[in-house]
Coordinates of C-alpha atoms and ligand atoms in Angstrom, one line a residue:
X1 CA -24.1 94.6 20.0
X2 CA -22.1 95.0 23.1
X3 CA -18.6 96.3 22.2
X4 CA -16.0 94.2 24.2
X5 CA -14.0 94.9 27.2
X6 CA -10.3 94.8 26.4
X7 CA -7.9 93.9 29.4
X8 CA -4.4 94.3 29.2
X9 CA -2.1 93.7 32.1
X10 CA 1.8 93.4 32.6
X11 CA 4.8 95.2 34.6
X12 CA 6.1 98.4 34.6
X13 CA 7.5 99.6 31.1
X14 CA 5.8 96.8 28.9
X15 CA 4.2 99.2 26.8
X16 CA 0.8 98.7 28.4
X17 CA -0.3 102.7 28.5
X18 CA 0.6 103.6 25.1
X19 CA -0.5 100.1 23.5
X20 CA -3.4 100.8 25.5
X21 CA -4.1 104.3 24.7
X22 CA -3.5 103.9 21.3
X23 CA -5.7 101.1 21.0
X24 CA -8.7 102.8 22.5
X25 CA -8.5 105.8 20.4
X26 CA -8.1 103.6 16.9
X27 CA -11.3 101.6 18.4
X28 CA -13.5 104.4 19.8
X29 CA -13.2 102.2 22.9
X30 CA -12.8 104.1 26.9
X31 CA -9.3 104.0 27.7
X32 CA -9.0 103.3 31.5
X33 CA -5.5 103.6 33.0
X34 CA -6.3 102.2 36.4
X35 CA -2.7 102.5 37.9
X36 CA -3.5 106.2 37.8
X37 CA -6.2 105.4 40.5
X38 CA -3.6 104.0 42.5
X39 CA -1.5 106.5 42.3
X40 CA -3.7 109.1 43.6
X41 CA -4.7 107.6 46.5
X42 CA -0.3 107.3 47.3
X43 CA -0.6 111.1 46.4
X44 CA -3.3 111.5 49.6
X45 CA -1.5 109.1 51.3
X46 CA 1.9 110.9 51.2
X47 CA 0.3 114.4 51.7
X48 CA -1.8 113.6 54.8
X49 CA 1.4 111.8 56.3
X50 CA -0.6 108.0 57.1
X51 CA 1.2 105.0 57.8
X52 CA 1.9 103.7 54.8
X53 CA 3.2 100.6 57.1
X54 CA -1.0 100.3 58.0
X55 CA -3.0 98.3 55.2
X56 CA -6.1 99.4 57.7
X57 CA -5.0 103.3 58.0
X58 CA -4.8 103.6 53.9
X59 CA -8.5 101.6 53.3
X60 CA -10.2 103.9 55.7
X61 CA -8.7 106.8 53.8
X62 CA -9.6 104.9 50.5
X63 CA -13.0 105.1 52.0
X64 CA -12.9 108.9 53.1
X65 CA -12.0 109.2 49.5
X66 CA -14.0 111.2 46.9
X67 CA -12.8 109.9 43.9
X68 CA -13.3 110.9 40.2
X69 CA -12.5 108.9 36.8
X70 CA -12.7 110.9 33.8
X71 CA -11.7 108.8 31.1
X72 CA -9.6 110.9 28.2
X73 CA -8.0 109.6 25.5
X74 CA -4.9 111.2 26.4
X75 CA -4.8 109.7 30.1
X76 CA -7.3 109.1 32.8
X77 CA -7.8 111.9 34.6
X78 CA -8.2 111.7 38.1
X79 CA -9.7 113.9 40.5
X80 CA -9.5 113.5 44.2
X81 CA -11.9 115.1 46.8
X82 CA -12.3 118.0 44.0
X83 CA -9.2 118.6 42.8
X84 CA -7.7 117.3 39.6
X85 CA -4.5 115.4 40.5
X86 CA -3.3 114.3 37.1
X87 CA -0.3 115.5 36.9
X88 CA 1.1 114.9 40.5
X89 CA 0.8 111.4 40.4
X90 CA 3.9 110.6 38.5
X91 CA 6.6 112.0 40.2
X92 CA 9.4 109.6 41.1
X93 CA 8.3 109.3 45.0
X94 CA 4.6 108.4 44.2
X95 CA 5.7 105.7 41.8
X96 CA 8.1 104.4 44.0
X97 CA 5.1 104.3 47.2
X98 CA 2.2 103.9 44.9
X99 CA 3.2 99.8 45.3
X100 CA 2.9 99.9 48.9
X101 CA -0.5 101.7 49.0
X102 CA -1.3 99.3 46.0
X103 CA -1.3 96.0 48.1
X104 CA -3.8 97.3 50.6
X105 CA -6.8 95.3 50.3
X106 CA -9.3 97.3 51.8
X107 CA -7.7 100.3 49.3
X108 CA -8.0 98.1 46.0
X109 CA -11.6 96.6 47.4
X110 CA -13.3 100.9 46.5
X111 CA -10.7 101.1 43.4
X112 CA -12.1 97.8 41.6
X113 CA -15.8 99.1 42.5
X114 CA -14.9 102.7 40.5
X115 CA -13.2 100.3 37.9
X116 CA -15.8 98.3 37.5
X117 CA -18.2 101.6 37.2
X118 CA -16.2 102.7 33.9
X119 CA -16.4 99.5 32.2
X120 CA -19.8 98.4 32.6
X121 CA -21.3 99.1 29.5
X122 CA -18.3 97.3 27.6
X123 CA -16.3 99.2 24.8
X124 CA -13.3 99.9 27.2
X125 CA -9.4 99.3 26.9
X126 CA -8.0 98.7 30.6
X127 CA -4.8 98.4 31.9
X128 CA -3.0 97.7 35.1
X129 CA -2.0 94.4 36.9
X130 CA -5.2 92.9 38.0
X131 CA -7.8 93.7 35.0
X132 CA -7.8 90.1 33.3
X133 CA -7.7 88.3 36.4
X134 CA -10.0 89.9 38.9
X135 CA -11.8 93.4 37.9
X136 CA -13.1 92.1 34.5
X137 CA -12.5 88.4 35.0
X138 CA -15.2 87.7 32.0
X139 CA -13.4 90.2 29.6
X140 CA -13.7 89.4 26.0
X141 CA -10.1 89.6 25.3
X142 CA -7.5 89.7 27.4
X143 CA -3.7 90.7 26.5
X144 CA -0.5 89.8 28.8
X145 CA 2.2 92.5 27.5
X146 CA 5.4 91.9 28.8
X147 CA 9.3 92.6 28.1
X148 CA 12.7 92.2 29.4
X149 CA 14.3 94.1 31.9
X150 CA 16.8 95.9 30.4
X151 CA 14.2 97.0 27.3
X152 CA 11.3 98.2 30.2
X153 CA 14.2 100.2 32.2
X154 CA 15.3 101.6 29.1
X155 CA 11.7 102.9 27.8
X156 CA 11.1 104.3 31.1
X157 CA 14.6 106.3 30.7
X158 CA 13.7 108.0 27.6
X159 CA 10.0 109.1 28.9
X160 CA 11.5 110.6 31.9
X161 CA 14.2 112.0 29.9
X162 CA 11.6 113.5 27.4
X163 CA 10.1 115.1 30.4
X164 CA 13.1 116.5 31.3
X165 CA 14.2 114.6 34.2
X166 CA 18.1 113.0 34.2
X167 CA 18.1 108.8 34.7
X168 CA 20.6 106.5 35.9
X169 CA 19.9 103.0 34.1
X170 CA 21.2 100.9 36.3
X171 CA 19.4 102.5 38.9
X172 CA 16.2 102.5 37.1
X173 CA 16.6 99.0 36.3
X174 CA 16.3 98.4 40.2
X175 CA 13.6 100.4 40.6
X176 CA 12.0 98.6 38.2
X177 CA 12.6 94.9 39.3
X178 CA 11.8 95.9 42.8
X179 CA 8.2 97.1 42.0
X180 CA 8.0 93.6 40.0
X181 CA 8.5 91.4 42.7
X182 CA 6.2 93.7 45.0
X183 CA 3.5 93.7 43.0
X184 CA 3.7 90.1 41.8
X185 CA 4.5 88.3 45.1
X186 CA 1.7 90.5 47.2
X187 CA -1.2 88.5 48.8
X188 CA -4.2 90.8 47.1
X189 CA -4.3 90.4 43.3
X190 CA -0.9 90.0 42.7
X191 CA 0.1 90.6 38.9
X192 CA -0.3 87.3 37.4
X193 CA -0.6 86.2 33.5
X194 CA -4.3 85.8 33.9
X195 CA -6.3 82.6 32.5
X196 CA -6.8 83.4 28.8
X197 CA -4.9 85.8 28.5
X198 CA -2.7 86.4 24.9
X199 CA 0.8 87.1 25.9
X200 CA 2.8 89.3 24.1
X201 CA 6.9 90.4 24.0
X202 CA 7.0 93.6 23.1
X203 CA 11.0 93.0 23.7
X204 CA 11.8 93.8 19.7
X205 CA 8.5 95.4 18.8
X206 CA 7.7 98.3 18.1
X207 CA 4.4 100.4 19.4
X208 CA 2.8 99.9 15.9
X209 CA 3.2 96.9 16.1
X210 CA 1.9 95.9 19.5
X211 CA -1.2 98.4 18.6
X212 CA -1.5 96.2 15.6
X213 CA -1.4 92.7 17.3
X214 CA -3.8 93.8 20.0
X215 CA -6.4 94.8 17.4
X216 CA -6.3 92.1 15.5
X217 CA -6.9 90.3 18.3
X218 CA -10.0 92.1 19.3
X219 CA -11.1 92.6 15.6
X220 CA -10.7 88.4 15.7
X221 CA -13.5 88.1 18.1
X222 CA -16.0 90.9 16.8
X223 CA -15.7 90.0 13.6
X224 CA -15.4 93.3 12.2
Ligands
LIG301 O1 1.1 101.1 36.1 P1 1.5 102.1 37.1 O2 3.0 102.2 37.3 O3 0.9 103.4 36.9 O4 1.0 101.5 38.5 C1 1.2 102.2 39.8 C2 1.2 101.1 40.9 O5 -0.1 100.6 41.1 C3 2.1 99.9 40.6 O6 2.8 99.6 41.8 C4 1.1 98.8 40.4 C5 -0.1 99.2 41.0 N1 -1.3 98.8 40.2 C6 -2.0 97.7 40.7 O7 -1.7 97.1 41.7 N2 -3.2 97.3 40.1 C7 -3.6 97.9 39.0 N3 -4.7 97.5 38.4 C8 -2.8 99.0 38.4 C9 -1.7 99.4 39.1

């Protein structure tokens, strides 16, 4: 039988890449961390100096684009006209552009065709803002994480801290809500809670936890 396709979407600091990864690797499943993608491409964007202010500039460099996914259990790895980008694309200044080159249409049009790519044969876990509502509209099971504001600020604090970089809350905080409302109120696939989806607060959960309820959801509708 065809193993499912698992999406899970929801806002920055819900939990989504380590409920994701977790779940993948406890499943066997493909774990596909398509904000990675996205964040590439703001990588080339920012290096080659285009106008992030020029939705038409950023899809013809989308196109120009070689792109690789290597799926990992640890992350997606992501390698861009040859060269392995991985661990460029989480600096604070690509997060904080990676929203910008994230609403072009013509850049998300070749992302959702690579995305689509990895999880054509089913038995994949993946996350970002648009996976239950447009990549894999037909998914099997679809999860809506999401959490307060303060909670998602604060996560994000103490995995930047761990990496060794100082945070101010507050400031994070902001950062935070202003990537929210970009990403929810732009015209192309905004993040919405997608039809069918489960929604869940991670708010006062921990990541067992939200590991747990996601596979019991999946294990709910295979059976096993
Ligand atoms: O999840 P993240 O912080 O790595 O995502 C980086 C940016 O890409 C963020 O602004 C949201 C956007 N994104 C998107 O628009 N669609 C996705 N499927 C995944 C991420």
């Amino acid at each position: 039988m065809r193993k499912p396709v698992v999406t899970i979407d929801g806002p920055a600091g819900s939990g989504k890449s380590t409920t994701a990864k977790m779940v993948a690797r406890k499943l066997g499943y493909t774990y596909l961390d398509t904000g990675a993608m996205y964040r590439a491409m703001t990588v080339k964007a920012l290096k080659t100096g285009v106008d992030l202010d020029d939705p038409d500039a950023l899809a013809r460099q989308a196109r120009e684009t070689d792109m690789a996914i290597r799926p990992d259990p640890d992350g997606t790895r992501v390698i861009l006209d040859g060269i392995d980008v991985t661990d460029e694309i989480r600096t604070p200044a690509v997060t904080q552009a990676s929203s910008i080159i994230a609403a072009a249409e013509g850049v998300r049009k070749r992302m959702v065709e690579l995305q689509r790519q990895v999880g054509a044969g089913g038995g994949i876990v993946a996350e970002g803002r648009d996976m239950g509502s447009v990549v894999f509209k037909d998914a099997e099971i679809k999860i809506y994480l999401d959490a307060s504001l303060g909670c998602r600020a604060l996560r994000r604090k103490k995995e930047l801290e761990a990496a060794g970089t100082a945070v101010d809350l507050e400031k994070m905080e902001k950062d935070i809500e202003s990537r929210d409302v970009y990403d929810s109120s732009r015209e192309h696939s905004p993040l919405i809670i997608p039809e069918g989806s489960i929604i869940v607060d991670t708010t006062e959960m921990t990541i067992e936890e939200q590991v747990e309820r996601v596979i019991q959801e999946v294990r709910k509708k295979t059976g096993e």
